[in-house]
Short mmCIF file of C-alpha atoms and ligand atoms in Angstrom, two decimals:
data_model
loop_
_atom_site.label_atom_id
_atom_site.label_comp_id
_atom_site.label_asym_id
_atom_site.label_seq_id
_atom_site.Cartn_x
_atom_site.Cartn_y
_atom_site.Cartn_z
CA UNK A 1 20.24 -12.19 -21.78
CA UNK A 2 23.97 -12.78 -21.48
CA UNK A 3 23.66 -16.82 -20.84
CA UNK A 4 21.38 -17.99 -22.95
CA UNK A 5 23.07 -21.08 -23.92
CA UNK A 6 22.56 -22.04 -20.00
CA UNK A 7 18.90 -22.33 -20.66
CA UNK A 8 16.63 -25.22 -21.26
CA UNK A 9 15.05 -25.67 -24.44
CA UNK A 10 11.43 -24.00 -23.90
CA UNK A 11 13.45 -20.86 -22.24
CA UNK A 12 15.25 -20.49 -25.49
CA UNK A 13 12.44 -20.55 -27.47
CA UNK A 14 11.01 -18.09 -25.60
CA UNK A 15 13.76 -15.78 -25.02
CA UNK A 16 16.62 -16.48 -28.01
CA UNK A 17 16.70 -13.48 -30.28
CA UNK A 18 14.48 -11.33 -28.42
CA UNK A 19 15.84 -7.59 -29.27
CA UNK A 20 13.73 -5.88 -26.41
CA UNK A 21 13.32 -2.68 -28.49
CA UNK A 22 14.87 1.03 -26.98
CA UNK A 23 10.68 1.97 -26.82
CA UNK A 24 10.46 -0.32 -23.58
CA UNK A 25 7.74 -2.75 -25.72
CA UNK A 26 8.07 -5.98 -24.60
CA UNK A 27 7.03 -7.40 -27.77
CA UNK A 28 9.43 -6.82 -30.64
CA UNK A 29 7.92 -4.14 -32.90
CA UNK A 30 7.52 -5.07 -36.74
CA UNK A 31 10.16 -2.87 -39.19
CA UNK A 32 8.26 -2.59 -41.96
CA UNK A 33 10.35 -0.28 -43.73
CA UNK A 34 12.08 -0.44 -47.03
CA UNK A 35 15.62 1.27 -46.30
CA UNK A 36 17.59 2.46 -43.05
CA UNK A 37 18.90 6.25 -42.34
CA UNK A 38 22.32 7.14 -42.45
CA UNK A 39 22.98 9.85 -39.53
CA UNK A 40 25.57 11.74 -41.45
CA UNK A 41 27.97 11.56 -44.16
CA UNK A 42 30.73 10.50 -41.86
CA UNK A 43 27.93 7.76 -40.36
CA UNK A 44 28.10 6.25 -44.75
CA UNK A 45 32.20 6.72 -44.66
CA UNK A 46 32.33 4.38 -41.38
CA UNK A 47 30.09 1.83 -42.78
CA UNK A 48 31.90 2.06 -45.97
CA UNK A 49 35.02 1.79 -44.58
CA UNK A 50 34.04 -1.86 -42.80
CA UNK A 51 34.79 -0.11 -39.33
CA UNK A 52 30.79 -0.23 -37.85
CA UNK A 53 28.38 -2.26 -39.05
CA UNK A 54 24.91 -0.64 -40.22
CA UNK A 55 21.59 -1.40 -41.17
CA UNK A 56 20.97 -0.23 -44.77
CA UNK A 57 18.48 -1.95 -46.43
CA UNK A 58 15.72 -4.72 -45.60
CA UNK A 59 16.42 -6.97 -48.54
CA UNK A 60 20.13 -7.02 -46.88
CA UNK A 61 18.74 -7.59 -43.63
CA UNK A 62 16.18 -6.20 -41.25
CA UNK A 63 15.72 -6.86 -37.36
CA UNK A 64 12.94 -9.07 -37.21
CA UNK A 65 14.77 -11.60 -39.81
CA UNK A 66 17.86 -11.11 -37.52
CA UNK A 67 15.86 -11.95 -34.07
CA UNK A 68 13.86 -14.88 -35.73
CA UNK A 69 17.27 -16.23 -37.15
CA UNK A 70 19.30 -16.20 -33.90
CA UNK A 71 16.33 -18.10 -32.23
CA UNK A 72 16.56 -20.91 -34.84
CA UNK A 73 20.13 -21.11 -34.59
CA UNK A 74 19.53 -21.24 -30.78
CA UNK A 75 16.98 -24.22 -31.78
CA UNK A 76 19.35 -26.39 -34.51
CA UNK A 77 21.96 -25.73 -31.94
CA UNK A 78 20.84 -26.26 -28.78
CA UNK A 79 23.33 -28.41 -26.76
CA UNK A 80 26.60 -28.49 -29.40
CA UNK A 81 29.75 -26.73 -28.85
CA UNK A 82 30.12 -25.50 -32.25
CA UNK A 83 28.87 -22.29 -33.17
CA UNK A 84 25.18 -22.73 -35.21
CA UNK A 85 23.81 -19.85 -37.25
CA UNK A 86 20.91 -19.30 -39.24
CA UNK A 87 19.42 -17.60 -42.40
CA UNK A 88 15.71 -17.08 -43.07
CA UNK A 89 14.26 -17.10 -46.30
CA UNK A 90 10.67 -16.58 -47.81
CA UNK A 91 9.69 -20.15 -48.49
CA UNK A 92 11.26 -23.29 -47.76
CA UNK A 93 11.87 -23.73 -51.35
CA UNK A 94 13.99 -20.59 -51.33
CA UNK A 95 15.98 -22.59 -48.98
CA UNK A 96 16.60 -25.50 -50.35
CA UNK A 97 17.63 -23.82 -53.69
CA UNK A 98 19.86 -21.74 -51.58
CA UNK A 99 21.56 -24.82 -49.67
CA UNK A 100 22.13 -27.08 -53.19
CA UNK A 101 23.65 -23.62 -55.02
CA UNK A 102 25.15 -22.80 -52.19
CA UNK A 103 27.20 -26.57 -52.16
CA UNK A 104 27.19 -27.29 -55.52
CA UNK A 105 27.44 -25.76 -59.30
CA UNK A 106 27.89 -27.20 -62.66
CA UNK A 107 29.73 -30.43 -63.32
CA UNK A 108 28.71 -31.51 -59.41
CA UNK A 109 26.47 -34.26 -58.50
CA UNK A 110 23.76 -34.87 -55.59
CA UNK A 111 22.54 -38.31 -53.97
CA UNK A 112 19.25 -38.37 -52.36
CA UNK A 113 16.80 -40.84 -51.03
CA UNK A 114 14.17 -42.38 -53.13
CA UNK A 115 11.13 -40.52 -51.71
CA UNK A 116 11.46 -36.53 -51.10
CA UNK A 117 8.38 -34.01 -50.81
CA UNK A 118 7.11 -33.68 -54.00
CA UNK A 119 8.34 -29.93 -55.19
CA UNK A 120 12.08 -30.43 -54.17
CA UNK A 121 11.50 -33.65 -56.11
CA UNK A 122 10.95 -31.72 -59.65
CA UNK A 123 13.80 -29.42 -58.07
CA UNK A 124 15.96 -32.16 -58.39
CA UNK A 125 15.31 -34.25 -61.11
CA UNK A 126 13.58 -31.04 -63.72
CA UNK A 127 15.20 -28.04 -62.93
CA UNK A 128 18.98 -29.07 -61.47
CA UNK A 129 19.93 -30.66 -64.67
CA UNK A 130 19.22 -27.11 -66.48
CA UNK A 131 22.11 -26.21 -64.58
CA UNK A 132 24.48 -29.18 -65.03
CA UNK A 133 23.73 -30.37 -61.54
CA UNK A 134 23.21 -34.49 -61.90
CA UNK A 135 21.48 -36.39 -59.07
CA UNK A 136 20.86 -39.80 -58.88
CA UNK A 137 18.97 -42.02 -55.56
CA UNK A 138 19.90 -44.37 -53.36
CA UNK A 139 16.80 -46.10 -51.41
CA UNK A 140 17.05 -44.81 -47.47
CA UNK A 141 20.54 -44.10 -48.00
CA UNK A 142 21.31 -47.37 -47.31
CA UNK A 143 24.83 -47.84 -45.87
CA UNK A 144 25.71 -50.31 -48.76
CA UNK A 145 23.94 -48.12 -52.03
CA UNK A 146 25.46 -44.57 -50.39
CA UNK A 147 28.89 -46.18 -50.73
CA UNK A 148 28.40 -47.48 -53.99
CA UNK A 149 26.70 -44.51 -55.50
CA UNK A 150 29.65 -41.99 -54.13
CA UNK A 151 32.31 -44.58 -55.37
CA UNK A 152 30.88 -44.05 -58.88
CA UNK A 153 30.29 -40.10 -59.03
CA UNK A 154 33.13 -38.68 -56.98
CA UNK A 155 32.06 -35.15 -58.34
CA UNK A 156 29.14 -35.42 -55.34
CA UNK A 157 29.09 -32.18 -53.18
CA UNK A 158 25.62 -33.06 -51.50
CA UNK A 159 23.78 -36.07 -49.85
CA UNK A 160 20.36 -34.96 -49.48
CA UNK A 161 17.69 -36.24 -47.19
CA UNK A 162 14.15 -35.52 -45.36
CA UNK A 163 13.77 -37.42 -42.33
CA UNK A 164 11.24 -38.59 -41.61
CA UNK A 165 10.30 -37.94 -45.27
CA UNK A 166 7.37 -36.43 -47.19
CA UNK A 167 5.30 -38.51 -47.73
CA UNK A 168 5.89 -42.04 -46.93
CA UNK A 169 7.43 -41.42 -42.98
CA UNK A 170 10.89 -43.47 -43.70
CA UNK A 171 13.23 -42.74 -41.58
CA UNK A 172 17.05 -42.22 -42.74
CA UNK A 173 19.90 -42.82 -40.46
CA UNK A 174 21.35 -39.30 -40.10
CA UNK A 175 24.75 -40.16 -38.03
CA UNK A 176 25.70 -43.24 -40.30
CA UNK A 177 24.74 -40.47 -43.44
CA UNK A 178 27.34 -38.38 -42.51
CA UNK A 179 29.88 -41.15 -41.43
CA UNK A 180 29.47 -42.22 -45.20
CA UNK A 181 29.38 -38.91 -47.13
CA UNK A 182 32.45 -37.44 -45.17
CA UNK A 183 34.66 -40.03 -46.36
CA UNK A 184 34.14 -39.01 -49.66
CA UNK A 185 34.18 -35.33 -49.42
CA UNK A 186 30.45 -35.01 -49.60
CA UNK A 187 28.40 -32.75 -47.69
CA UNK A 188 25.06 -33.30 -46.21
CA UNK A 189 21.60 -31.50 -45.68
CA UNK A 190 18.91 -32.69 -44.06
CA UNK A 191 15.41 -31.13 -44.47
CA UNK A 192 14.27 -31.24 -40.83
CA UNK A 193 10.74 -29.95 -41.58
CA UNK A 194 8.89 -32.85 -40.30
CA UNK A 195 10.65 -33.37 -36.98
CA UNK A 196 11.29 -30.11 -35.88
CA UNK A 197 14.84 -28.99 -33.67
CA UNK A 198 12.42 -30.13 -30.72
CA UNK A 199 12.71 -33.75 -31.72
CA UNK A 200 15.82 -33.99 -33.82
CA UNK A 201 19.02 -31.97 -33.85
CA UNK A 202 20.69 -33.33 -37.21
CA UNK A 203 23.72 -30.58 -36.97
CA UNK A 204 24.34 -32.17 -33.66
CA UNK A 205 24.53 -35.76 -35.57
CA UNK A 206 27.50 -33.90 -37.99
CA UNK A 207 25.02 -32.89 -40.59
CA UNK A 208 26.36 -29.72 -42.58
CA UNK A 209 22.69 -28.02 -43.28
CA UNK A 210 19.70 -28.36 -41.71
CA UNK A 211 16.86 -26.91 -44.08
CA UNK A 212 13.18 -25.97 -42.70
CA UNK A 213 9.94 -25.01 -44.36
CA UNK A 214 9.02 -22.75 -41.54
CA UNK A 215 5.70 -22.61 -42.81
CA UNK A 216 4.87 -25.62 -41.58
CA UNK A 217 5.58 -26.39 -37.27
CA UNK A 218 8.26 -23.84 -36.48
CA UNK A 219 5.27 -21.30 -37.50
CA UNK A 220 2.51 -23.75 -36.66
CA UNK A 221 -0.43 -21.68 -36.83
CA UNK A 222 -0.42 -21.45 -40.84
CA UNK A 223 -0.40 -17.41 -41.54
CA UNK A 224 2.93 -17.43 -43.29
CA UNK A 225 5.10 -18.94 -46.19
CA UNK A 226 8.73 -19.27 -44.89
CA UNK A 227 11.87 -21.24 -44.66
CA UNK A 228 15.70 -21.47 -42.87
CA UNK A 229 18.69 -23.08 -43.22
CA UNK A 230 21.06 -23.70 -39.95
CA UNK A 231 24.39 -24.72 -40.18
CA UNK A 232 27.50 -25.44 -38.22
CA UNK A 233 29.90 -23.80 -40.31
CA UNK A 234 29.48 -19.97 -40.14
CA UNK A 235 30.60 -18.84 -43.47
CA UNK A 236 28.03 -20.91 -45.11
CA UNK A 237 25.16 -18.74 -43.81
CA UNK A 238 27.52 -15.57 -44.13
CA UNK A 239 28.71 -16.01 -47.44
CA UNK A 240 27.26 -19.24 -49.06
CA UNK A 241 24.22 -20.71 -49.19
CA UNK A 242 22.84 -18.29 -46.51
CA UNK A 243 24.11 -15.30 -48.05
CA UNK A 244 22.44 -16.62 -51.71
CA UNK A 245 18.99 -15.25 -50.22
CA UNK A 246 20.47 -11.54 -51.22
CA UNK A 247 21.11 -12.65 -54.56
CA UNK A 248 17.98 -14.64 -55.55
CA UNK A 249 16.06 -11.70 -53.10
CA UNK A 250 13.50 -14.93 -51.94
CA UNK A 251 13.57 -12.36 -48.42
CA UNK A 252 10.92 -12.62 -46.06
CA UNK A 253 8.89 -9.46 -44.90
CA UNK A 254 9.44 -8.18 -41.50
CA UNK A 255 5.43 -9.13 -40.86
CA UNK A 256 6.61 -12.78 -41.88
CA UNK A 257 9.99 -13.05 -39.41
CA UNK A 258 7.50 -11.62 -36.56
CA UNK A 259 4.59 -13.71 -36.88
CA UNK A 260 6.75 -16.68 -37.02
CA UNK A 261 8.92 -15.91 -34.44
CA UNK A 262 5.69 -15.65 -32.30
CA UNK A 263 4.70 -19.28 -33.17
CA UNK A 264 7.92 -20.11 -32.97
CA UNK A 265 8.27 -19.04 -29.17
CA UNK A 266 5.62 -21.91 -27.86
CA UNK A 267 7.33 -24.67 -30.14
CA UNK A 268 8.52 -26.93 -27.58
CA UNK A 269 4.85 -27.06 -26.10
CA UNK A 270 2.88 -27.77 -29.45
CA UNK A 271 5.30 -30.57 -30.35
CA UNK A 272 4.76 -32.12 -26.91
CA UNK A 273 0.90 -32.23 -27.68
CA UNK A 274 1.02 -32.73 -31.29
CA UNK A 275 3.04 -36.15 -30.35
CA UNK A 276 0.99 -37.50 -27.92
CA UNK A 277 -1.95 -36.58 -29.91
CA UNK A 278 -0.21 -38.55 -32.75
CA UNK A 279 0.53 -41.45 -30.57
CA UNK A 280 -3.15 -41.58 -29.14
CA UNK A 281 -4.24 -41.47 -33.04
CA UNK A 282 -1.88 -43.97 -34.33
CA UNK A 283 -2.33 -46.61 -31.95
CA UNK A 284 -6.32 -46.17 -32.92
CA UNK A 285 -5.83 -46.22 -36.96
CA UNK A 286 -3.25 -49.42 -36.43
CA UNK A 287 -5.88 -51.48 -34.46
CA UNK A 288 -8.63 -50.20 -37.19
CA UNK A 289 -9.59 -53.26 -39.83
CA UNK A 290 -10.08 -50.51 -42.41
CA UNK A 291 -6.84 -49.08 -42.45
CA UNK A 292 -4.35 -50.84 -44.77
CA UNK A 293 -0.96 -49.71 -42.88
CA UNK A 294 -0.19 -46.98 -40.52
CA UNK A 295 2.96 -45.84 -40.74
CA UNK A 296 4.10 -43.50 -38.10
CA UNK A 297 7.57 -43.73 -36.56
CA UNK A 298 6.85 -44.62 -33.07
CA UNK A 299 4.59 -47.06 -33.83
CA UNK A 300 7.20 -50.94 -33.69
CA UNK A 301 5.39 -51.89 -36.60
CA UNK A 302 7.12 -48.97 -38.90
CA UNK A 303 10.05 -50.58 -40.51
CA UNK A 304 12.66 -47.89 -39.57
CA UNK A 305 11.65 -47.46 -35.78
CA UNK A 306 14.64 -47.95 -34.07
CA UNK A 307 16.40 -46.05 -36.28
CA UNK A 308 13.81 -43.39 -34.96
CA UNK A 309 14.13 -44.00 -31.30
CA UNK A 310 18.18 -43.69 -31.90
CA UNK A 311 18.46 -40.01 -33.45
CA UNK A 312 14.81 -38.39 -32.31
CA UNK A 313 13.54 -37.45 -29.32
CA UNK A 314 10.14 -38.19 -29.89
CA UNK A 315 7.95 -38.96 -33.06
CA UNK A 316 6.38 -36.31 -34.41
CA UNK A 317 2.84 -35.74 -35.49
CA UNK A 318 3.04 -36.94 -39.01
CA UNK A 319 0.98 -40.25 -40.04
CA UNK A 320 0.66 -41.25 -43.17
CA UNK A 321 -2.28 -44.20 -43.71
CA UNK A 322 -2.75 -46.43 -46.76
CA UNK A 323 -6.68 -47.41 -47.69
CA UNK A 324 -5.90 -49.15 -50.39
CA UNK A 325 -7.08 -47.18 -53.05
CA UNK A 326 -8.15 -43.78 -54.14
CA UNK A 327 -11.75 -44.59 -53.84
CA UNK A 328 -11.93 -45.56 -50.80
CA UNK A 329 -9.55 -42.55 -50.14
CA UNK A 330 -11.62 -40.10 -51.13
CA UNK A 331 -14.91 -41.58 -48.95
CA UNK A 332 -12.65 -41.34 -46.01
CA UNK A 333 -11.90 -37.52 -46.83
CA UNK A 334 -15.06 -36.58 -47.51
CA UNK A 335 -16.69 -37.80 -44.39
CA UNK A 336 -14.16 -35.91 -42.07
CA UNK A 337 -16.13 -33.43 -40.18
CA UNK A 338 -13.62 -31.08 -37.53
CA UNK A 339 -10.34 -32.04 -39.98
CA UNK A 340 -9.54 -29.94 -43.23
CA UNK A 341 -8.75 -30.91 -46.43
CA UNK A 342 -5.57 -28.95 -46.99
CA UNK A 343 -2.05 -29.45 -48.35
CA UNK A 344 0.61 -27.88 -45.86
CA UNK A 345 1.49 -29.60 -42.21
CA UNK A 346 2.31 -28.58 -38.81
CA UNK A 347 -0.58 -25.89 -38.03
CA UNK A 348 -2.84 -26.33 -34.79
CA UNK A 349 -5.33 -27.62 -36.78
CA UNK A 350 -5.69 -31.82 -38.03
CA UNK A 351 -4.70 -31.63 -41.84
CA UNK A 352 -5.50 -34.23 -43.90
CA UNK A 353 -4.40 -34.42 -47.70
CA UNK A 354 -3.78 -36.71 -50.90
CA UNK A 355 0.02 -37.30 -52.18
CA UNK A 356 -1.71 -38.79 -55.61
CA UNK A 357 -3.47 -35.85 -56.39
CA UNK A 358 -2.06 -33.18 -54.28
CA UNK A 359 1.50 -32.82 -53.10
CA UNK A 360 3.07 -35.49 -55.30
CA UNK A 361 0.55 -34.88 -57.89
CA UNK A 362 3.62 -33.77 -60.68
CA UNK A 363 4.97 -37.13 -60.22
CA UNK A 364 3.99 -39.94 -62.88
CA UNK A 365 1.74 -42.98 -61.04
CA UNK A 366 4.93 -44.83 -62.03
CA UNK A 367 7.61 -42.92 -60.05
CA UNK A 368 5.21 -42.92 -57.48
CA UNK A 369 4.79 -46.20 -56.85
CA UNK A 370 8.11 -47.14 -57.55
CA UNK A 371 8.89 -45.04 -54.00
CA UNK A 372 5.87 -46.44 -52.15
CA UNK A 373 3.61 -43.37 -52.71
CA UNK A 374 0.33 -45.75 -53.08
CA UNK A 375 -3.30 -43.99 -54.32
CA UNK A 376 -4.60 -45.07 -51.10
CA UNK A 377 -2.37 -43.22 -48.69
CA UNK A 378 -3.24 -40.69 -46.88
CA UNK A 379 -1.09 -38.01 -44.90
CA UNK A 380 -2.31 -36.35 -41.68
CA UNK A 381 -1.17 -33.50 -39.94
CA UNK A 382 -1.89 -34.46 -36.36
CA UNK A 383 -3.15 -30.92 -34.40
CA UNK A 384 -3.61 -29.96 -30.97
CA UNK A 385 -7.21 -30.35 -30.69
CA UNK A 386 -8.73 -32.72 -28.23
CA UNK A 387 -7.21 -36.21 -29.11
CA UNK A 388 -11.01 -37.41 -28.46
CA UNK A 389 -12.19 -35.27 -31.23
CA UNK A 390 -9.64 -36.06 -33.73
CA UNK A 391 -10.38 -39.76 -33.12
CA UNK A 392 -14.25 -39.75 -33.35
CA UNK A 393 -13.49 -37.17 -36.81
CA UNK A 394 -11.31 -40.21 -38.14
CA UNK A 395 -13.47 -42.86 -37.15
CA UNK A 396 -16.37 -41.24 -37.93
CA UNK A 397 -14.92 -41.24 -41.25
CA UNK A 398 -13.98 -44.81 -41.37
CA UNK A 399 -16.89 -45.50 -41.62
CA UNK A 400 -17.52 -44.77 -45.16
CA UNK A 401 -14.92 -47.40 -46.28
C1 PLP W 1 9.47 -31.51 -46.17
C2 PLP W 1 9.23 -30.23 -46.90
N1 PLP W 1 10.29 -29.51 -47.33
C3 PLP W 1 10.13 -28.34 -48.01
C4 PLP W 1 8.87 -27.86 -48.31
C5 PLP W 1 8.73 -26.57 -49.09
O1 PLP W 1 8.37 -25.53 -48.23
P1 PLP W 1 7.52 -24.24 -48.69
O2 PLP W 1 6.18 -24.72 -49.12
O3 PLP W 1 7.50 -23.40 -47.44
O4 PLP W 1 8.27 -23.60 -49.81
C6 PLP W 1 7.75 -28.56 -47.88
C7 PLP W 1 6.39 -28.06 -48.18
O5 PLP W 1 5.40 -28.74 -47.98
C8 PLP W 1 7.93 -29.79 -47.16
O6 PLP W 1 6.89 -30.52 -46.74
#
């Protein structure tokens, strides 16, 4: 389609990328092959030579990663002037290796947030320093503790955040972020796993990166391990961090770009149920007497709302609950009838898990609790099913206090 940037969101979603195949399918066919054909040895000489481009090799790049890219990029960028491309990789975690390699190297320095999802966590604070890559944190980025921290390690080529983060729900102010970093040179990514292009557009806000686990909504029905990065500047997916995914070969499979671009194309209308079936269940767990704190941005309650309302469009379908301990966790999990017990987020299906013993289980109880990650909270993946049936599951549940 010639002007797709004309198009509403939902119409890109559905249509962005879409290589409508020489066969006539409608659907794009899956390339599940290893290496490309060469026509001739004149066909190698051109390609070669830098005067027509060619597909040579599926590690280098394949047509299903190509489609599912340009629909991203038509996601992160939907609305902004500047040009927004995309790289997909085969795990989130093989993206956000690729976007702090891709910005930084030895002798550099990274500022994050206090709380980050658990495995870019070790990332950050185990492995990085292998590498002479020092980070230190500044709680929610605040405006004041950004400044100061930059001021003292002017070697900083990245400020890092997840917004709303994994697991706690705070809520970092991207546009004052990147008012900050700039002025010292830095650069910033933003994991926008949780939110979702649909509700947030942090490229549009002046952030550099935008990181997904595409695992997680973008996919949303849970068959595949994937992740992206989107950026404004086009040489950073061409020949930085993007182009890193050759390198450190963390490619997806042309199964992997298809299935996700499928989920992918119906985006818009799971995030429209999964947050009203997050408000509906929100409102019920704040008004419960055996629920310690709710904390979901839309609620007024959560301390970073308005900061919320400013820079997303709605407020996702992330809650995280605290029961006050892990006892009393555990009775509540165990009683859940239509909800799973799973790790993971942003599947059709209500998932429930544990920070303290899964996802932020490699975390001493001491760093966890010195960034509010209590044995009593509980994360939930709000799903699509009937919001009736989630609520009786969780109150149900209650129950066993
Ligand atoms: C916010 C966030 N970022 C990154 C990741 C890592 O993604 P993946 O598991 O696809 O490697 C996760 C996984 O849960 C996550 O929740």
């Amino acid at each position: 389609m010639d002007d797709e940037e004309q198009l509403g969101m939902p119409s890109q979603a559905v249509h962005a990328g879409e290589m409508h195949d020489p066969s006539g399918a409608h659907i794009d066919p899956i390339h599940m092959t290893s290496t490309y054909v060469f026509e001739d040895s004149e066909a190698i000489r051109a390609w070669g030579a830098g005067e027509v481009d060619a597909r040579v090799y599926s590690r280098v790049g394949h047509p299903n990663r190509e489609a599912l890219s340009k629909k991203l990029a038509a996601l992160e960028g939907y609305g902004m002037e500047d040009k927004v491309e995309a790289e997909i990789f085969s795990s989130g975690m093989g993206a956000v290796t690729a976007a702090i390699m891709g910005l930084a190297g030895a002798g550099d320095h990274l500022v994050a947030q206090s709380v980050l999802y658990g495995t870019t966590n070790h990332l950050v604070t185990q492995i990085l320093p292998n590498y002479q890559i020092t980070s230190s944190r500044v709680p929610l980025l605040n405006a004041e503790g950004l400044e100061q921290e930059l001021g003292a390690n002017p070697n900083t080529k990245i400020v890092y955040l997840e917004t709303p983060a994994n697991p706690t729900m705070s809520v970092i102010d991207i546009r004052e972020t990147v008012r900050i970093a700039h002025a010292h040179g830095a650069s910033v990514v933003v994991d926008n796993t949780f939110a979702t292009p649909v509700l947030q557009r942090p490229l549009s806000m002046g952030a550099d990166v935008v990181i997904h686990s595409t695992t997680k909504f973008i996919n949303g029905h849970g068959t595949v391990i994937g992740g992206a990065l989107a950026s404004r500047h086009p040489d950073f997916i061409e020949e930085g961090g993007g182009a890193l995914l050759r390198y450190m070969g963390a490619v997806p499979s042309a199964l992997d770009c298809w299935l996700t671009s499928i989920g992918l194309k119906t985006l818009p209308l799971r995030m429209r149920e999964h947050c009203s079936n997050a408000r509906a269940l929100a409102s019920f767990l704040e008004s419960s007497d055996k629920v310690g704190r709710t904390y979901w941005p839309g609620l007024p309650s959560h301390p970073q709302h308005e900061v919320a309302t400013k820079q997303m469009d709605d407020f996702g379908a992330m809650i995280t609950i605290d029961l006050g301990d892990a006892i009393s966790a555990c009775r509540f999990m165990d009683a859940l009838q239509m909800s799973s017990l799973a790790v993971s987020l942003g599947n059709v299906d209500t998932l429930v898990q544990h920070p303290t013993s899964m996802t932020h289980r490699l975390m001493t109880e001491e760093d966890r609790l010195a960034v509010g990650i209590t044995p009593g909270m509980i994360r939930i993946s709000v799903g699509i099913e009937s919001p009736e049936d989630i609520i009786s599951d969780f109150e149900r549940a209650l129950e066993q206090v």
